[in-house]
């Protein structure tokens, strides 16, 4: 725990973008930090497309999450500039806007309703005709009826982001332990560290649980401490083009179904994603891939000519209300940064800043107030 002499030792369980970014920020403030994960960067962030789209993905009833997402998106340029300078690695960050398009008249009506909702919240979006959409993205099908442009949304490459964060934490002296934490150590009614899969014990003044969909699986957690973070499966495929195929991230609504296509600087095109409540199953299915390719082809007929390079399935960590869980748990010494669901990459900068303030200063920033674990009182499990 923080002391008058400085921050205490921190042990982070989980080396996805959330765990690594928090470790980086806390280590930079003088703490001794250890991160335990058998395969850093191999979880949801390895599969994620990396959309930074709080405006494009705004949902009814999630206004506090929208505000958190906007604040995090707006921190990205400075966050990336610092990270790339420290790590010496590119992250693939792009802030060139997101185009959302409608396949038919019903889809266009949905986007018009969305635009009215966005504007009621003070968000800036531009309504475009089908012709204007094709002017921005010439590969779009002639049947596209119209769309919305969110000029301030963007994307980042999560795999490059993870590599940059690993380089940055190592330069800050963070110790990476590539083994699985299996058991929480509790002494005198306080978190004291973890036991690893080989029996070794790592001890620390503070333990941060940032293990994504696996956050509630650590043995030894007292009953009622960690919310019911569940895995939500998403299948994603990757294609490659030798010439630019899309200029910017493009989201589509095709007969009521959602799809997104995220271009990378190196010609990769990420297409996703399904959303399936299938437990910890990461099987890639023919039906999931057919759905993605079918809808992608409706919007961009030329997509079927691209080289196929990869297909994968990841597990998003969903909390009971699909919003992140940030801050102290009911067990002294145990802190939580999990449950980010679809928004882990988007919320990385603000989560790292918020958790650093909580862990080092012992204060809860206003941004984190709606997302503390005590909102689930009575709903948690061991």
XYZ file of C-alpha atoms in Angstrom:
382
model
C 0.000 0.000 0.000
C 1.182 3.595 -0.455
C 3.354 4.828 2.413
C 4.764 8.230 3.374
C 8.075 7.014 1.966
C 6.611 6.275 -1.463
C 4.481 3.733 -3.280
C 4.603 0.122 -2.164
C 5.504 -2.890 -4.261
C 2.922 -3.847 -6.898
C 2.249 -7.262 -8.390
C 0.131 -7.246 -11.565
C -1.647 -10.448 -12.567
C -2.142 -10.255 -16.326
C 0.013 -8.817 -19.114
C -2.540 -7.603 -21.593
C -2.653 -3.954 -22.582
C -4.444 -2.982 -19.353
C -1.975 -4.719 -17.040
C 1.098 -3.577 -18.953
C 0.023 0.050 -19.308
C -0.796 0.246 -15.601
C 2.527 -1.362 -14.692
C 4.305 1.214 -16.866
C 2.548 4.166 -15.251
C 3.005 2.898 -11.692
C 6.676 2.008 -12.204
C 7.293 5.483 -13.632
C 6.049 6.876 -10.311
C 8.655 5.019 -8.313
C 7.050 1.712 -7.395
C 8.705 -1.671 -7.728
C 6.474 -3.598 -10.119
C 6.262 -7.271 -11.107
C 3.930 -8.644 -13.792
C 2.937 -12.321 -13.836
C 1.623 -13.850 -17.058
C 2.696 -17.035 -18.879
C 2.293 -15.428 -22.325
C 2.241 -11.618 -22.263
C 0.000 -10.084 -24.911
C -1.589 -13.383 -25.941
C -5.116 -12.755 -24.683
C -7.942 -10.617 -26.020
C -5.534 -7.862 -27.102
C -3.813 -10.266 -29.512
C -7.082 -10.844 -31.374
C -8.600 -7.356 -31.041
C -8.905 -5.039 -34.026
C -8.004 -1.974 -31.955
C -10.854 0.383 -32.794
C -10.926 3.653 -30.836
C -14.588 4.397 -31.475
C -16.512 5.815 -28.505
C -18.671 7.926 -30.838
C -19.310 5.226 -33.431
C -20.131 2.579 -30.811
C -22.179 4.671 -28.391
C -25.017 2.664 -26.843
C -28.218 3.694 -25.100
C -27.881 3.682 -21.322
C -24.067 3.739 -21.356
C -23.459 7.477 -21.085
C -20.894 7.187 -18.220
C -18.958 4.655 -20.296
C -19.140 7.022 -23.272
C -17.560 9.811 -21.211
C -14.791 7.494 -20.066
C -14.199 6.349 -23.650
C -14.059 9.901 -25.001
C -11.568 10.912 -22.307
C -9.383 7.909 -23.102
C -9.557 8.407 -26.876
C -8.502 12.026 -26.424
C -5.487 10.932 -24.370
C -4.278 8.587 -27.090
C -2.132 11.024 -29.151
C -0.019 12.035 -26.141
C -0.001 8.489 -24.773
C 1.228 7.064 -28.085
C 3.823 9.785 -28.582
C 5.326 9.086 -25.148
C 5.136 5.317 -25.543
C 6.728 5.288 -28.989
C 9.546 7.551 -27.815
C 10.265 5.437 -24.728
C 9.942 2.064 -26.441
C 11.360 2.935 -29.856
C 8.458 1.033 -31.449
C 5.568 2.081 -33.678
C 2.029 1.342 -32.486
C 0.041 1.797 -35.687
C -2.049 4.576 -34.163
C -4.421 6.324 -36.576
C -6.741 9.196 -35.741
C -8.186 9.703 -39.219
C -11.838 9.065 -38.438
C -14.282 6.176 -38.729
C -16.905 5.746 -41.436
C -20.101 3.867 -40.581
C -22.212 2.796 -43.553
C -25.662 1.308 -44.184
C -26.326 -1.496 -46.669
C -30.080 -1.003 -47.196
C -32.871 1.411 -46.306
C -33.621 -0.252 -42.965
C -29.949 -0.049 -42.031
C -29.925 3.612 -43.038
C -32.933 4.251 -40.793
C -30.995 2.673 -37.925
C -28.011 4.957 -38.591
C -30.273 8.003 -38.714
C -31.697 7.094 -35.315
C -28.146 6.602 -34.052
C -27.131 9.998 -35.421
C -29.966 11.702 -33.545
C -28.920 9.966 -30.347
C -25.275 10.918 -30.866
C -26.179 14.544 -31.462
C -28.419 14.592 -28.383
C -25.280 13.759 -26.405
C -23.318 16.572 -28.030
C -21.239 14.243 -30.213
C -20.009 15.399 -33.603
C -20.966 13.185 -36.548
C -21.555 13.994 -40.195
C -24.357 12.351 -42.190
C -23.254 11.292 -45.690
C -25.058 10.098 -48.780
C -24.066 6.844 -50.448
C -22.166 8.802 -53.085
C -20.284 10.756 -50.426
C -19.379 7.509 -48.649
C -17.976 6.074 -51.893
C -16.025 9.255 -52.489
C -14.243 8.602 -49.181
C -13.949 4.847 -49.753
C -14.132 3.976 -53.478
C -14.227 0.210 -52.823
C -17.676 0.438 -51.222
C -20.495 -1.271 -53.101
C -22.878 0.853 -55.224
C -25.725 -0.414 -53.039
C -24.460 1.367 -49.903
C -27.233 3.829 -49.036
C -25.434 6.301 -46.790
C -23.430 6.629 -43.628
C -21.977 8.608 -40.758
C -18.469 9.979 -40.358
C -17.038 10.255 -36.844
C -13.974 12.310 -37.677
C -12.312 12.058 -34.264
C -12.525 8.284 -33.795
C -9.619 6.105 -34.914
C -7.690 2.859 -34.408
C -4.451 1.328 -33.204
C -2.725 -2.011 -33.774
C -3.057 -3.875 -30.436
C -0.228 -6.276 -31.246
C 2.176 -3.409 -31.852
C 0.774 -1.603 -28.821
C 1.502 -4.646 -26.664
C 5.046 -4.956 -28.008
C 5.676 -1.268 -27.298
C 4.298 -1.588 -23.766
C 6.489 -4.621 -23.070
C 9.545 -2.667 -24.194
C 8.502 0.348 -22.106
C 7.905 -1.586 -18.878
C 11.220 -3.371 -19.206
C 12.978 -0.004 -19.559
C 11.220 1.091 -16.344
C 12.650 -1.933 -14.560
C 9.425 -3.909 -14.352
C 10.035 -7.609 -13.801
C 8.090 -9.909 -16.146
C 7.459 -13.382 -14.703
C 6.297 -15.661 -17.520
C 4.356 -18.104 -15.354
C 0.706 -18.375 -14.396
C -0.539 -17.067 -11.059
C -2.837 -19.747 -9.669
C -3.558 -18.749 -6.058
C -3.967 -15.464 -4.197
C -2.033 -15.255 -0.942
C -4.050 -13.712 1.886
C -2.431 -12.924 5.228
C -4.054 -11.095 8.126
C -7.126 -10.469 5.992
C -5.063 -8.728 3.332
C -3.780 -9.653 -0.144
C -0.088 -10.433 0.191
C 0.883 -11.795 -3.245
C 0.301 -14.874 -5.398
C 1.455 -18.452 -5.747
C 2.611 -19.411 -9.245
C 1.905 -22.642 -11.117
C 5.309 -24.050 -10.101
C 4.753 -23.296 -6.411
C 6.906 -20.164 -6.190
C 5.379 -17.319 -4.216
C 5.584 -13.683 -5.264
C 4.843 -11.198 -2.503
C 3.848 -7.543 -2.771
C 2.151 -4.772 -0.830
C -0.525 -4.512 -3.544
C -1.941 -7.014 -6.028
C -3.667 -5.808 -9.187
C -5.942 -8.313 -10.885
C -5.945 -7.487 -14.616
C -6.382 -10.940 -16.094
C -9.274 -10.161 -18.422
C -11.816 -12.963 -18.805
C -9.820 -15.074 -16.329
C -9.898 -12.482 -13.537
C -12.286 -14.435 -11.319
C -10.455 -17.763 -11.731
C -7.618 -17.090 -9.276
C -7.887 -19.561 -6.404
C -8.027 -18.178 -2.889
C -10.211 -15.186 -3.699
C -12.578 -14.603 -0.791
C -16.264 -14.880 -1.571
C -17.768 -11.665 -2.901
C -14.469 -10.010 -3.841
C -14.409 -10.228 -7.639
C -17.448 -9.600 -9.880
C -18.620 -12.274 -12.278
C -16.344 -11.394 -15.180
C -17.376 -13.668 -18.033
C -15.769 -14.529 -21.383
C -17.495 -13.265 -24.538
C -16.129 -14.901 -27.674
C -15.245 -12.919 -30.766
C -14.045 -14.399 -34.055
C -11.833 -12.215 -36.261
C -10.157 -12.773 -39.609
C -7.216 -11.030 -41.201
C -6.682 -10.354 -44.888
C -3.896 -8.614 -46.793
C -3.802 -6.313 -49.791
C -0.762 -5.293 -51.835
C -2.377 -1.943 -52.596
C -4.448 0.264 -50.247
C -7.954 -1.186 -49.954
C -9.485 1.107 -47.322
C -8.320 4.525 -46.182
C -9.903 4.397 -42.723
C -11.738 2.106 -40.333
C -15.143 1.292 -41.801
C -18.038 -0.063 -39.791
C -21.094 -1.423 -41.529
C -24.671 -2.357 -40.756
C -25.805 -5.127 -43.110
C -29.437 -6.196 -42.713
C -29.202 -5.386 -39.037
C -25.860 -7.110 -38.451
C -22.735 -5.172 -37.533
C -19.295 -5.623 -39.073
C -16.064 -3.660 -39.052
C -12.979 -3.524 -41.251
C -9.793 -1.961 -39.882
C -6.885 -1.246 -42.264
C -3.237 -1.298 -41.175
C -0.334 0.610 -42.663
C 1.299 -2.636 -43.852
C -1.707 -3.701 -45.967
C -3.393 -5.902 -43.393
C -7.174 -5.658 -43.106
C -8.826 -6.879 -39.888
C -12.447 -8.015 -40.256
C -14.612 -8.677 -37.222
C -16.198 -9.611 -35.073
C -18.739 -12.085 -33.848
C -20.116 -11.785 -30.314
C -20.904 -15.131 -28.726
C -21.707 -16.189 -25.155
C -19.909 -19.542 -25.354
C -17.891 -19.660 -22.140
C -14.173 -20.239 -22.605
C -14.578 -21.802 -26.045
C -12.168 -20.312 -28.603
C -13.084 -22.589 -31.489
C -13.101 -20.905 -34.880
C -16.302 -21.928 -36.663
C -17.292 -22.041 -40.312
C -20.504 -20.193 -39.452
C -18.671 -17.345 -37.772
C -16.297 -16.887 -40.690
C -19.108 -17.165 -43.244
C -21.037 -14.434 -41.437
C -18.048 -12.087 -41.467
C -17.147 -12.710 -45.108
C -20.775 -12.532 -46.229
C -21.349 -9.110 -44.674
C -17.921 -7.798 -45.692
C -18.585 -8.798 -49.299
C -21.951 -7.020 -49.309
C -20.253 -3.749 -48.392
C -16.955 -4.226 -50.232
C -17.238 -6.771 -53.063
C -13.511 -6.664 -53.739
C -12.727 -8.066 -50.298
C -12.974 -11.608 -51.657
C -9.915 -10.968 -53.852
C -7.659 -10.230 -50.884
C -5.135 -12.686 -49.494
C -6.356 -14.637 -46.449
C -3.713 -14.625 -43.690
C -5.221 -15.522 -40.313
C -8.337 -16.365 -38.350
C -8.577 -16.312 -34.567
C -11.023 -16.178 -31.679
C -10.551 -14.188 -28.484
C -12.400 -13.795 -25.205
C -13.538 -10.337 -24.164
C -13.949 -9.863 -20.399
C -17.555 -8.849 -19.750
C -18.677 -7.570 -16.352
C -22.338 -7.781 -15.227
C -23.022 -4.396 -16.855
C -20.305 -4.702 -19.543
C -18.394 -1.734 -18.096
C -14.922 -1.877 -16.526
C -14.276 -2.599 -12.871
C -11.618 -0.205 -11.577
C -10.151 0.294 -8.131
C -9.989 -1.361 -4.745
C -11.772 -4.625 -4.070
C -13.467 -5.599 -0.814
C -10.194 -7.284 0.222
C -7.536 -4.825 1.416
C -4.491 -4.850 -0.818
C -6.325 -6.347 -3.817
C -7.178 -4.021 -6.698
C -9.124 -4.638 -9.917
C -8.744 -3.460 -13.507
C -10.904 -5.829 -15.510
C -14.294 -6.231 -17.211
C -13.509 -3.895 -20.106
C -15.553 -6.023 -22.557
C -15.277 -4.481 -26.081
C -13.333 -1.451 -24.874
C -10.053 -2.721 -23.451
C -7.831 -1.155 -26.092
C -9.826 2.091 -26.184
C -9.699 2.458 -22.397
C -6.012 1.592 -21.982
C -4.626 5.137 -21.471
C -7.268 6.261 -18.986
C -7.293 2.962 -17.100
C -3.529 3.185 -16.631
C -3.754 6.780 -15.389
C -6.709 6.073 -13.093
C -5.149 2.963 -11.586
C -1.803 4.691 -11.064
C -3.556 7.405 -9.068
C -5.476 4.840 -7.025
C -2.451 2.640 -6.374
C 0.138 5.347 -5.731
C -1.897 8.187 -4.218
C -4.752 6.211 -2.722
C -7.367 8.470 -4.310
C -10.184 7.621 -6.729
C -10.276 10.056 -9.676
C -13.723 11.314 -10.727
C -13.478 9.360 -14.002
C -13.360 6.077 -12.081
C -16.182 6.798 -9.631
C -18.955 5.146 -11.724
C -16.862 2.000 -12.245
C -15.808 0.865 -8.769
C -16.375 -2.748 -7.739
C -18.838 -1.896 -4.953
C -21.567 -1.256 -7.545
C -21.908 -5.046 -7.760
C -22.433 -5.586 -4.027
C -24.378 -8.820 -3.646
C -23.658 -9.969 -7.203
C -20.060 -11.170 -6.876
C -18.830 -14.696 -6.389
C -15.699 -16.409 -5.242
